[in-house]
Amino acid sequence: FMKFMRSRHLPLVQDEPKAIKEELDVFDSIIRDTGIQLKTLRETNGWSQEELGHKVGLDKDHIDLMEKGQQPIPIILAKRFA
């Protein structure tokens, strides 16, 4: 569909790959920042990753991935953290 749209309605932009990379970098930064906030809040409450995982129904490895910014935190899960 995008090839069709691009070929019929949008001119090819030379810097499009650069723009996409920049957007992905912003997204990655948001995921990392959210993970740092999760870790800070968990530590502020004095909980281990295992304790937090137990409270929200996840294993500690999943919590670890989110804190490291290697996995995004879905909205529904963020509500459980809150």
GROMACS .gro file of C-alpha atoms in nm:
model
   82
    1PHE     CA    1   0.000   0.000   0.000
    2MET     CA    2   0.277   0.245   0.090
    3LYS     CA    3   0.454   0.180  -0.243
    4PHE     CA    4   0.130   0.260  -0.420
    5MET     CA    5   0.074   0.577  -0.218
    6ARG     CA    6   0.432   0.691  -0.260
    7SER     CA    7   0.437   0.626  -0.634
    8ARG     CA    8   0.104   0.797  -0.699
    9HIS     CA    9   0.091   1.083  -0.450
   10LEU     CA   10   0.420   1.151  -0.280
   11PRO     CA   11   0.752   1.243  -0.435
   12LEU     CA   12   1.048   1.030  -0.332
   13VAL     CA   13   1.238   1.214  -0.062
   14GLN     CA   14   1.616   1.176  -0.063
   15ASP     CA   15   1.645   1.204   0.315
   16GLU     CA   16   1.358   0.971   0.395
   17PRO     CA   17   1.581   0.692   0.541
   18LYS     CA   18   1.754   0.953   0.759
   19ALA     CA   19   1.420   1.090   0.878
   20ILE     CA   20   1.296   0.740   0.961
   21LYS     CA   21   1.616   0.666   1.154
   22GLU     CA   22   1.576   0.989   1.350
   23GLU     CA   23   1.218   0.897   1.441
   24LEU     CA   24   1.328   0.550   1.551
   25ASP     CA   25   1.606   0.704   1.760
   26VAL     CA   26   1.348   0.924   1.936
   27PHE     CA   27   1.130   0.619   1.999
   28ASP     CA   28   1.429   0.425   2.139
   29SER     CA   29   1.512   0.719   2.363
   30ILE     CA   30   1.158   0.727   2.500
   31ILE     CA   31   1.173   0.353   2.574
   32ARG     CA   32   1.508   0.394   2.755
   33ASP     CA   33   1.384   0.694   2.955
   34THR     CA   34   1.068   0.508   3.055
   35GLY     CA   35   1.279   0.211   3.168
   36ILE     CA   36   1.498   0.438   3.378
   37GLN     CA   37   1.187   0.589   3.539
   38LEU     CA   38   1.051   0.242   3.612
   39LYS     CA   39   1.377   0.139   3.778
   40THR     CA   40   1.394   0.460   3.982
   41LEU     CA   41   1.037   0.420   4.107
   42ARG     CA   42   1.094   0.052   4.187
   43GLU     CA   43   1.410   0.130   4.384
   44THR     CA   44   1.239   0.424   4.560
   45ASN     CA   45   0.982   0.177   4.691
   46GLY     CA   46   1.259  -0.061   4.798
   47TRP     CA   47   1.138  -0.344   4.576
   48SER     CA   48   1.349  -0.596   4.390
   49GLN     CA   49   1.269  -0.673   4.029
   50GLU     CA   50   1.122  -1.000   4.148
   51GLU     CA   51   0.893  -0.823   4.399
   52LEU     CA   52   0.769  -0.576   4.140
   53GLY     CA   53   0.717  -0.856   3.891
   54HIS     CA   54   0.511  -1.047   4.145
   55LYS     CA   55   0.293  -0.742   4.208
   56VAL     CA   56   0.213  -0.696   3.838
   57GLY     CA   57   0.221  -1.057   3.722
   58LEU     CA   58   0.555  -1.065   3.537
   59ASP     CA   59   0.883  -1.244   3.588
   60LYS     CA   60   1.193  -1.048   3.691
   61ASP     CA   61   1.357  -1.099   3.351
   62HIS     CA   62   1.072  -0.911   3.185
   63ILE     CA   63   1.108  -0.626   3.437
   64ASP     CA   64   1.483  -0.622   3.370
   65LEU     CA   65   1.433  -0.588   2.993
   66MET     CA   66   1.193  -0.297   3.041
   67GLU     CA   67   1.425  -0.120   3.284
   68LYS     CA   68   1.714  -0.152   3.040
   69GLY     CA   69   1.502  -0.007   2.759
   70GLN     CA   70   1.521  -0.330   2.563
   71GLN     CA   71   1.145  -0.375   2.568
   72PRO     CA   72   0.874  -0.107   2.563
   73ILE     CA   73   0.622  -0.080   2.844
   74PRO     CA   74   0.269  -0.119   2.706
   75ILE     CA   75   0.008   0.130   2.833
   76ILE     CA   76  -0.194  -0.141   3.006
   77LEU     CA   77   0.117  -0.254   3.194
   78ALA     CA   78   0.207   0.103   3.286
   79LYS     CA   79  -0.136   0.130   3.448
   80ARG     CA   80  -0.057  -0.180   3.655
   81PHE     CA   81   0.272  -0.023   3.764
   82ALA     CA   82   0.084   0.288   3.871
   0.00000   0.00000   0.00000
